[in-house]
Coordinates of C-alpha atoms and ligand atoms in Angstrom, one line a residue:
M1 CA -69.6 -13.6 31.0
K2 CA -65.9 -13.1 30.5
D3 CA -62.9 -14.3 31.1
I4 CA -64.2 -17.6 32.8
K5 CA -61.9 -20.1 30.7
K6 CA -58.7 -17.1 31.4
Y7 CA -59.1 -17.5 35.1
I8 CA -59.2 -21.3 35.3
D9 CA -56.1 -21.2 32.9
Q10 CA -54.2 -19.0 35.1
H11 CA -55.4 -20.9 38.4
K12 CA -55.7 -24.3 37.3
D13 CA -52.4 -25.5 39.1
R14 CA -53.5 -24.1 42.6
F15 CA -57.2 -25.3 42.0
L16 CA -55.9 -28.8 41.3
N17 CA -53.5 -28.6 44.7
E18 CA -56.1 -26.8 47.0
L19 CA -58.1 -30.3 46.0
I20 CA -55.0 -32.5 46.3
E21 CA -54.5 -31.1 50.0
L22 CA -57.9 -31.4 50.8
L23 CA -58.1 -35.2 49.5
K24 CA -55.2 -36.1 51.8
I25 CA -57.0 -36.2 55.4
P26 CA -59.1 -39.4 55.6
S27 CA -62.5 -37.8 56.3
I28 CA -64.3 -41.5 56.9
S29 CA -67.2 -40.4 58.5
A30 CA -68.5 -44.1 59.4
D31 CA -65.3 -45.6 61.4
S32 CA -64.7 -43.2 64.6
A33 CA -61.4 -43.9 64.5
Y34 CA -61.2 -40.9 61.9
K35 CA -63.2 -38.0 64.2
K36 CA -59.9 -35.3 64.7
D37 CA -59.9 -35.7 60.4
V38 CA -63.6 -35.5 60.0
L39 CA -63.4 -32.5 62.2
K40 CA -60.4 -30.7 60.5
T41 CA -61.8 -31.1 56.6
A42 CA -64.2 -29.2 58.0
D43 CA -62.0 -26.4 58.8
E44 CA -60.7 -26.5 56.2
I45 CA -63.9 -26.3 54.1
K46 CA -64.6 -23.1 56.4
S47 CA -60.6 -21.3 55.4
S48 CA -61.5 -21.9 52.0
L49 CA -65.2 -20.8 51.5
E50 CA -63.7 -17.6 53.3
K51 CA -60.8 -17.7 51.0
A52 CA -63.1 -17.9 47.8
G53 CA -65.6 -15.2 49.2
C54 CA -68.1 -16.0 51.1
E55 CA -69.5 -14.0 54.1
N56 CA -70.3 -15.2 57.8
V57 CA -68.4 -18.8 57.3
E58 CA -69.5 -20.4 60.3
I59 CA -68.8 -24.3 61.6
C60 CA -72.1 -25.5 62.8
Q61 CA -71.9 -27.9 65.3
T62 CA -74.6 -31.3 65.7
K63 CA -74.8 -34.3 67.2
G64 CA -72.7 -35.5 64.6
Y65 CA -70.0 -33.8 62.7
P66 CA -70.4 -30.3 61.8
I67 CA -71.9 -28.6 59.0
V68 CA -70.0 -26.1 57.6
Y69 CA -71.8 -23.1 55.8
G70 CA -71.5 -19.2 54.1
D71 CA -72.8 -17.3 52.3
K72 CA -72.3 -14.0 50.4
I73 CA -76.1 -11.9 49.8
I74 CA -75.5 -9.0 47.6
D75 CA -79.2 -8.1 47.0
K76 CA -82.3 -9.2 48.9
N77 CA -84.1 -9.4 45.8
L78 CA -82.1 -11.0 43.6
P79 CA -82.9 -14.9 43.7
T80 CA -80.3 -17.3 45.8
V81 CA -78.6 -20.4 45.0
L82 CA -77.7 -23.0 47.9
V83 CA -75.1 -25.3 47.4
Y84 CA -74.9 -28.5 49.4
G85 CA -71.8 -31.0 49.2
H86 CA -69.8 -33.2 51.4
Y87 CA -66.8 -33.3 53.2
D88 CA -66.8 -36.9 54.4
V89 CA -65.9 -39.8 52.6
Q90 CA -66.7 -43.8 52.5
P91 CA -64.2 -45.9 53.8
P92 CA -61.3 -46.6 51.3
D93 CA -61.4 -50.6 52.3
P94 CA -60.2 -53.5 50.6
I95 CA -56.9 -50.9 50.6
N96 CA -54.6 -53.2 48.8
L97 CA -56.8 -53.0 45.7
W98 CA -55.3 -49.7 45.8
D99 CA -52.5 -49.4 43.0
S100 CA -51.6 -45.6 44.9
P101 CA -52.2 -45.0 48.9
P102 CA -55.9 -43.9 48.9
F103 CA -54.9 -40.5 50.6
E104 CA -51.8 -39.8 49.2
P105 CA -53.7 -38.3 45.6
V106 CA -51.9 -38.5 42.5
I107 CA -52.6 -37.3 38.9
K108 CA -52.3 -40.1 36.4
K109 CA -53.3 -40.3 32.9
T110 CA -55.5 -42.8 31.8
E111 CA -57.7 -44.0 28.7
L112 CA -60.7 -41.9 29.8
H113 CA -58.8 -39.3 30.8
P114 CA -55.5 -38.2 29.0
E115 CA -55.7 -35.4 30.4
G116 CA -54.7 -36.9 34.0
A117 CA -57.0 -37.6 36.6
I118 CA -56.6 -37.4 39.9
F119 CA -56.4 -41.1 42.3
A120 CA -58.1 -40.6 46.1
R121 CA -60.8 -41.6 48.3
G122 CA -63.6 -38.5 47.7
A123 CA -61.8 -36.9 44.6
C124 CA -64.9 -37.6 43.0
D125 CA -67.8 -38.1 45.8
D126 CA -67.8 -35.7 46.8
K127 CA -64.7 -33.9 47.4
G128 CA -63.9 -32.7 43.8
Q129 CA -67.6 -32.1 43.0
M130 CA -68.0 -29.8 45.8
Y131 CA -65.0 -28.6 45.9
M132 CA -65.6 -27.1 41.8
H133 CA -68.5 -25.3 43.8
V134 CA -66.0 -23.2 46.1
K135 CA -63.4 -22.3 43.0
A136 CA -66.4 -21.6 41.2
M137 CA -67.4 -19.0 43.8
E138 CA -63.9 -17.8 43.4
L139 CA -63.5 -17.2 39.8
M140 CA -67.4 -15.1 40.0
T141 CA -66.5 -13.1 42.8
Q142 CA -63.0 -12.2 41.7
T143 CA -63.9 -11.6 38.4
N144 CA -66.7 -9.4 39.6
Q145 CA -69.7 -11.8 38.4
L146 CA -71.6 -12.7 40.9
P147 CA -75.0 -12.6 39.3
C148 CA -77.0 -13.3 42.4
N149 CA -76.8 -14.4 46.1
V150 CA -75.3 -18.1 47.1
K151 CA -74.9 -20.1 50.5
F152 CA -73.0 -23.0 50.8
M153 CA -73.9 -25.9 53.1
I154 CA -71.4 -28.8 53.4
E155 CA -72.1 -31.3 55.4
G156 CA -70.3 -34.5 56.8
E157 CA -72.1 -37.2 57.4
E158 CA -73.5 -37.7 53.9
E159 CA -71.9 -41.1 54.0
V160 CA -74.0 -42.2 57.0
G161 CA -76.8 -41.1 56.3
S162 CA -77.2 -37.4 56.8
A163 CA -79.0 -37.9 60.4
S164 CA -77.4 -34.6 61.6
L165 CA -78.2 -32.6 58.3
A166 CA -82.0 -33.2 58.6
D167 CA -82.3 -32.0 62.2
F168 CA -80.6 -28.5 61.2
V169 CA -82.4 -28.1 57.9
K170 CA -86.0 -28.2 59.8
E171 CA -84.4 -25.8 62.4
N172 CA -83.5 -23.7 59.8
H173 CA -85.9 -23.0 57.1
E174 CA -85.4 -18.9 57.6
K175 CA -81.0 -19.3 57.3
L176 CA -81.5 -21.3 54.7
S177 CA -84.2 -20.1 52.8
N178 CA -83.2 -20.0 48.6
D179 CA -84.7 -20.3 45.0
V180 CA -83.1 -23.3 43.9
I181 CA -80.6 -26.3 45.5
L182 CA -77.7 -26.3 43.5
I183 CA -75.8 -29.9 44.1
S184 CA -72.7 -32.0 41.9
D185 CA -72.8 -35.0 43.9
T186 CA -73.8 -37.5 40.8
G187 CA -72.5 -37.9 37.4
M188 CA -73.1 -37.9 33.7
I189 CA -73.4 -40.0 30.5
A190 CA -69.7 -38.9 28.8
K191 CA -67.6 -36.5 28.4
D192 CA -69.0 -35.7 25.0
T193 CA -72.7 -36.2 26.6
P194 CA -73.1 -33.8 29.3
S195 CA -76.9 -34.9 31.3
I196 CA -78.8 -34.2 34.3
T197 CA -79.4 -35.9 37.4
T198 CA -83.3 -36.0 37.2
G199 CA -83.8 -38.5 39.8
L200 CA -82.3 -40.4 42.5
R201 CA -83.7 -43.6 44.3
G202 CA -84.9 -44.1 47.8
L203 CA -82.8 -46.7 50.0
S204 CA -83.8 -48.7 53.0
Y205 CA -81.0 -49.9 54.4
V206 CA -81.8 -53.2 57.0
E207 CA -79.5 -56.0 58.7
V208 CA -80.4 -59.3 59.6
E209 CA -79.3 -61.5 62.1
V210 CA -80.5 -65.7 62.3
T211 CA -79.6 -67.2 65.5
G212 CA -79.8 -71.1 65.7
P213 CA -78.3 -73.3 68.4
N214 CA -76.9 -71.5 71.4
R215 CA -73.0 -72.8 70.5
D216 CA -71.1 -73.0 67.4
L217 CA -71.0 -77.3 66.9
H218 CA -69.2 -79.6 65.4
S219 CA -70.8 -79.9 62.1
G220 CA -70.1 -83.8 62.3
L221 CA -72.0 -84.7 65.4
Y222 CA -74.7 -82.0 64.9
G223 CA -75.1 -81.7 60.8
G224 CA -77.9 -82.5 59.1
A225 CA -80.1 -82.4 62.8
V226 CA -80.2 -79.3 63.7
A227 CA -81.1 -75.5 61.3
N228 CA -77.5 -74.4 60.4
P229 CA -77.9 -70.4 60.3
I230 CA -75.8 -70.0 57.7
N231 CA -77.7 -72.5 55.5
V232 CA -81.1 -71.0 56.5
L233 CA -80.0 -67.2 55.9
T234 CA -78.8 -68.2 52.1
K235 CA -82.2 -70.2 51.5
M236 CA -84.5 -67.0 52.6
I237 CA -82.5 -64.5 51.1
A238 CA -82.7 -66.8 48.0
S239 CA -85.8 -66.5 48.5
L240 CA -86.4 -62.8 48.2
H241 CA -85.8 -62.9 43.6
D242 CA -88.5 -65.1 41.7
E243 CA -87.2 -66.5 38.6
N244 CA -87.4 -63.5 36.7
N245 CA -86.2 -61.7 39.2
H246 CA -89.0 -59.9 40.8
I247 CA -89.1 -58.9 44.4
T248 CA -90.9 -61.4 46.6
I249 CA -92.2 -59.3 49.7
P250 CA -95.7 -59.1 49.4
G251 CA -96.2 -55.2 48.5
F252 CA -93.5 -54.2 47.4
Y253 CA -94.3 -53.1 44.5
D254 CA -97.4 -51.4 45.7
N255 CA -96.3 -47.8 44.4
V256 CA -93.8 -48.4 42.2
E257 CA -94.6 -45.9 39.4
E258 CA -94.7 -47.7 35.7
L259 CA -93.8 -45.2 33.5
S260 CA -95.5 -44.8 29.8
T261 CA -94.4 -46.1 27.0
E262 CA -93.4 -43.2 25.6
E263 CA -91.1 -42.2 28.3
R264 CA -89.5 -45.5 28.4
A265 CA -88.8 -44.3 24.6
E266 CA -87.0 -41.0 25.5
M267 CA -84.7 -43.1 27.7
A268 CA -83.8 -45.3 25.7
K269 CA -82.9 -42.8 23.4
A270 CA -79.3 -42.2 25.9
P271 CA -76.6 -43.2 24.0
F272 CA -75.7 -46.8 25.7
S273 CA -73.5 -49.5 24.7
L274 CA -74.0 -52.8 26.5
D275 CA -70.5 -54.2 25.2
N276 CA -68.9 -51.5 26.3
Y277 CA -70.6 -51.6 29.6
K278 CA -69.8 -55.4 30.0
K279 CA -66.2 -54.5 28.4
A280 CA -65.5 -52.1 31.8
L281 CA -67.0 -54.4 34.3
D282 CA -65.4 -58.2 32.6
I283 CA -68.6 -60.0 32.6
D284 CA -70.3 -62.4 30.0
A285 CA -73.3 -61.4 30.4
V286 CA -75.5 -58.7 32.4
Y287 CA -78.3 -59.3 34.9
G288 CA -81.9 -58.3 36.2
E289 CA -85.7 -58.2 36.0
A290 CA -87.1 -59.8 33.7
G291 CA -88.8 -57.4 30.5
Y292 CA -85.8 -54.3 31.3
S293 CA -83.2 -52.5 30.1
T294 CA -80.2 -52.0 31.9
N295 CA -80.6 -48.9 31.9
E296 CA -84.1 -49.3 33.3
R297 CA -82.9 -51.9 35.6
N298 CA -80.3 -49.4 37.5
S299 CA -82.4 -46.2 37.8
I300 CA -86.4 -46.7 37.4
R301 CA -86.9 -49.8 39.6
P302 CA -86.3 -50.7 42.5
T303 CA -83.7 -53.7 43.5
L304 CA -82.9 -55.8 46.4
D305 CA -78.9 -56.4 47.8
V306 CA -77.1 -58.5 50.1
N307 CA -73.8 -55.3 50.5
G308 CA -72.2 -58.1 52.9
I309 CA -72.6 -61.5 54.9
W310 CA -70.7 -63.0 57.2
G311 CA -71.3 -65.9 59.9
G312 CA -69.0 -69.2 60.7
Y313 CA -65.5 -70.0 60.1
T314 CA -63.9 -67.9 57.0
G315 CA -60.1 -68.4 58.5
E316 CA -57.5 -70.5 56.8
G317 CA -57.6 -73.7 56.1
A318 CA -61.0 -76.0 57.2
K319 CA -62.7 -75.8 60.7
T320 CA -66.0 -78.2 60.7
V321 CA -68.2 -76.2 62.3
I322 CA -71.8 -75.5 62.1
A323 CA -72.2 -71.4 63.7
S324 CA -74.6 -70.5 65.5
Q325 CA -75.6 -67.3 63.8
A326 CA -75.3 -66.1 60.5
F327 CA -75.8 -61.7 59.1
A328 CA -76.1 -60.3 55.9
K329 CA -76.7 -56.2 55.7
I330 CA -79.0 -55.8 53.0
S331 CA -80.2 -52.5 51.3
M332 CA -83.3 -51.8 48.7
R333 CA -82.8 -49.1 46.2
L334 CA -86.8 -47.5 45.9
V335 CA -88.0 -45.4 43.1
P336 CA -89.7 -42.1 44.0
N337 CA -93.8 -42.5 45.6
Q338 CA -92.2 -46.0 47.4
D339 CA -92.4 -44.6 50.6
W340 CA -89.1 -45.8 52.3
E341 CA -89.9 -46.7 55.9
E342 CA -93.4 -48.3 54.6
I343 CA -91.1 -50.9 52.6
T344 CA -88.0 -51.5 55.7
Q345 CA -91.7 -52.6 57.8
L346 CA -93.2 -55.0 54.9
F347 CA -89.7 -55.9 53.9
K348 CA -89.6 -56.9 58.5
K349 CA -92.4 -58.3 58.0
H350 CA -91.5 -60.8 55.4
F351 CA -88.1 -61.6 56.3
E352 CA -89.8 -62.7 59.6
S353 CA -92.7 -65.0 58.3
I354 CA -90.2 -67.0 55.9
A355 CA -87.9 -68.0 59.0
P356 CA -88.4 -72.1 59.4
K357 CA -89.2 -73.4 62.6
G358 CA -85.1 -74.1 64.6
V359 CA -84.4 -70.2 64.1
T360 CA -85.0 -67.1 65.0
V361 CA -84.6 -64.0 62.9
K362 CA -83.8 -60.7 64.1
V363 CA -84.6 -57.4 61.5
T364 CA -82.7 -54.5 62.1
P365 CA -83.2 -51.0 60.1
H366 CA -80.2 -48.8 59.3
H367 CA -81.1 -45.5 57.3
G368 CA -83.0 -44.9 55.0
G369 CA -85.0 -42.1 52.9
Q370 CA -87.2 -41.1 49.4
G371 CA -86.3 -41.4 45.6
Y372 CA -86.5 -37.9 43.9
V373 CA -87.6 -37.0 40.5
T374 CA -87.3 -33.1 39.7
P375 CA -89.1 -31.8 36.8
I376 CA -87.4 -30.7 33.4
D377 CA -89.0 -27.8 32.9
S378 CA -88.3 -25.9 35.8
I379 CA -86.3 -22.8 35.5
G380 CA -83.0 -24.7 37.5
Y381 CA -83.4 -27.4 34.7
K382 CA -84.0 -24.6 31.9
A383 CA -80.5 -22.9 33.4
A384 CA -78.5 -25.8 33.7
S385 CA -79.4 -26.6 30.4
K386 CA -78.1 -23.5 29.1
A387 CA -75.0 -23.8 31.2
Y388 CA -74.1 -27.0 29.5
T389 CA -75.0 -26.5 26.2
D390 CA -72.4 -23.2 26.3
T391 CA -69.6 -25.6 28.0
F392 CA -70.1 -28.5 26.2
G393 CA -71.4 -27.3 22.8
K394 CA -74.3 -30.1 22.9
T395 CA -77.7 -29.9 25.0
P396 CA -77.7 -31.9 28.1
I397 CA -79.5 -35.4 28.1
P398 CA -82.0 -35.9 31.7
Q399 CA -81.5 -38.4 33.0
R400 CA -82.6 -40.4 36.4
S401 CA -79.6 -42.1 38.2
G402 CA -79.4 -45.2 40.4
G403 CA -77.5 -43.3 43.3
S404 CA -79.5 -41.9 46.0
I405 CA -78.9 -38.5 47.9
P406 CA -81.8 -38.9 50.8
I407 CA -81.4 -35.7 52.0
V408 CA -83.0 -34.0 48.0
S409 CA -86.0 -35.3 49.0
L410 CA -85.9 -33.7 53.1
F411 CA -84.8 -30.3 50.4
E412 CA -87.7 -30.3 49.1
K413 CA -90.3 -31.0 51.6
E414 CA -88.8 -28.2 54.6
L415 CA -87.4 -25.3 52.4
K416 CA -90.2 -25.6 49.5
S417 CA -87.3 -25.8 46.4
K418 CA -86.0 -28.2 43.7
T419 CA -82.9 -29.3 43.4
I420 CA -81.0 -29.0 40.3
L421 CA -78.5 -32.5 40.3
M422 CA -75.7 -31.1 38.0
G423 CA -73.0 -34.1 38.6
F424 CA -69.8 -34.1 36.3
G425 CA -68.3 -37.9 37.5
L426 CA -68.4 -40.9 35.3
D427 CA -69.8 -44.6 36.2
S428 CA -65.9 -45.7 35.5
D429 CA -64.9 -43.0 38.2
A430 CA -65.2 -46.0 40.5
I431 CA -66.3 -43.9 43.6
H432 CA -66.6 -46.1 47.4
S433 CA -64.6 -48.9 45.3
P434 CA -60.5 -48.5 45.1
N435 CA -59.3 -46.3 42.7
E436 CA -61.3 -43.5 43.2
H437 CA -60.9 -40.9 40.8
F438 CA -61.9 -37.9 38.9
G439 CA -60.9 -36.3 35.6
V440 CA -59.0 -33.2 35.8
W441 CA -60.5 -32.2 33.0
N442 CA -64.1 -33.3 34.5
Y443 CA -63.2 -30.9 37.5
L444 CA -62.7 -27.9 35.5
K445 CA -65.2 -28.4 33.2
G446 CA -67.2 -28.5 36.7
I447 CA -65.8 -25.1 37.4
E448 CA -66.5 -23.6 34.4
T449 CA -69.7 -24.5 33.8
I450 CA -71.0 -23.4 36.8
P451 CA -70.9 -20.2 36.8
Y452 CA -73.4 -20.0 33.4
F453 CA -75.7 -21.8 35.8
Y454 CA -75.6 -19.1 37.9
H455 CA -76.0 -16.4 35.5
Y456 CA -78.6 -18.3 33.7
F457 CA -80.9 -18.8 36.8
T458 CA -80.6 -14.9 38.1
E459 CA -81.5 -14.1 33.9
L460 CA -84.3 -16.7 33.5
N461 CA -86.0 -15.1 36.9
K462 CA -86.0 -11.5 35.8
Ligands
LIG1 N1 -72.7 -39.1 45.7 C1 -73.6 -40.4 46.2 C2 -74.6 -40.5 45.4 C3 -74.9 -40.8 43.8 C4 -73.5 -41.5 43.3 C5 -75.7 -40.3 43.5 C6 -73.5 -41.2 41.3 C7 -75.5 -40.6 42.3 C8 -75.0 -40.8 41.0 C9 -73.5 -40.5 47.7 O1 -72.5 -40.1 48.1 C10 -74.3 -41.8 48.2 O2 -73.1 -42.8 48.2 N2 -74.9 -42.5 48.3 C11 -75.5 -43.2 48.9 C12 -76.9 -43.5 50.1 C13 -76.1 -42.8 51.8 C14 -77.4 -42.4 52.6 C15 -75.5 -43.4 52.5 C16 -75.8 -44.6 48.1 O3 -76.3 -44.3 46.9 O4 -75.4 -45.5 48.4
LIG2 MN1 -71.8 -38.4 47.5
LIG3 MN1 -70.8 -41.8 48.5

């Protein structure tokens, strides 16, 4: 491979400015008020793919937000890499906790990023990481070293469950046929410790509603005499974990794969400092399932978390009231063998069964998806490992992540190909949180590493 560093050096200011322009558009898929902006972002991605040297670039309409497709087929006998990413972003709130407005990107230096980091919603998840692939494509075409075929598929509904993409994939096997799927939408251990994500957790997301009396009541006149939906809901939620922080839903752990002692010992070799972890989050202790380490708790073990809870009076001052209803949103992170639809049913059955007399309970499933594990002896993994070794000077560590990209297991089922997760973000990049950012160094390192993946993937397929 030649001239990669040189090309990046010559064009890095433009690479940054183009990303900054993309980050200015608030493509929030969850909020319909931003529909125009989401659609505009799709248009921008389309023209950026054209400029990068893709052909057949099109905006594929769906029931929801469009999917941007583009490809470059240089020789049908060569392997094909399918790049997936998403152009939608999470809502920015709570907005008052941002140091600068979420859609007015700024580059600021931080302790971890002395070269600067771009602060904006979507900087890392996933506009910044997706755009690395667009720029790597440009680099390979401009320097005449694209070694194989490429297809791009960039969606706008990842943050809300990828419903339209699932249909699109099912209906377009031929168009999307490939030898490997390449995604940068995860992280790595540290700037000096490259890693490749080998697992993602599944997800079941539900909303629960507890209804008591038919109206809000005076908490003096009725308090103590009727079931208070908020008291009941919090008690029910508390009972979902036992004293060892095991989840109490019957059958929940039935299909959980227990890792062997050897596998757990291998995992424990990944560098990790509990002190730094606590310091970064300003907590005096970690918390979780007995018998497992922090890294195990957030990757190979399933979890249940309340994501939001509301009801009653939350305004200024005090109002003495027993609310008629209480609500919560609950997510369960699942490990590969757990079926998300089955878990959703187990949750529903259990949650309804623990409701006391005097209230009614409603459980509404939202979305979900299967977990994923990928082997480390595939050609794709080996190509990625060699790519990182060239650009980081270190062999990357395989690591299972706690996050979810539910569509990845569907890719494997429908398109019969493995996904390689080459993430360049850091846990401290604050994705989904206020002050999300992406290191300039990480962005450029991604653009540098991706062409090596194409090179080795093509070589190893010969
Ligand atoms: N890119 C993330 C997932 C991720 C981040 C995986 C870091 C591994 C490391 C993705 O955009 C995301 O946020 N996924 C959601 C699930 C989705 C169905 C809303 C998640 O994990 O909460
Ligand atoms: Mn993402
Ligand atoms: Mn996300």
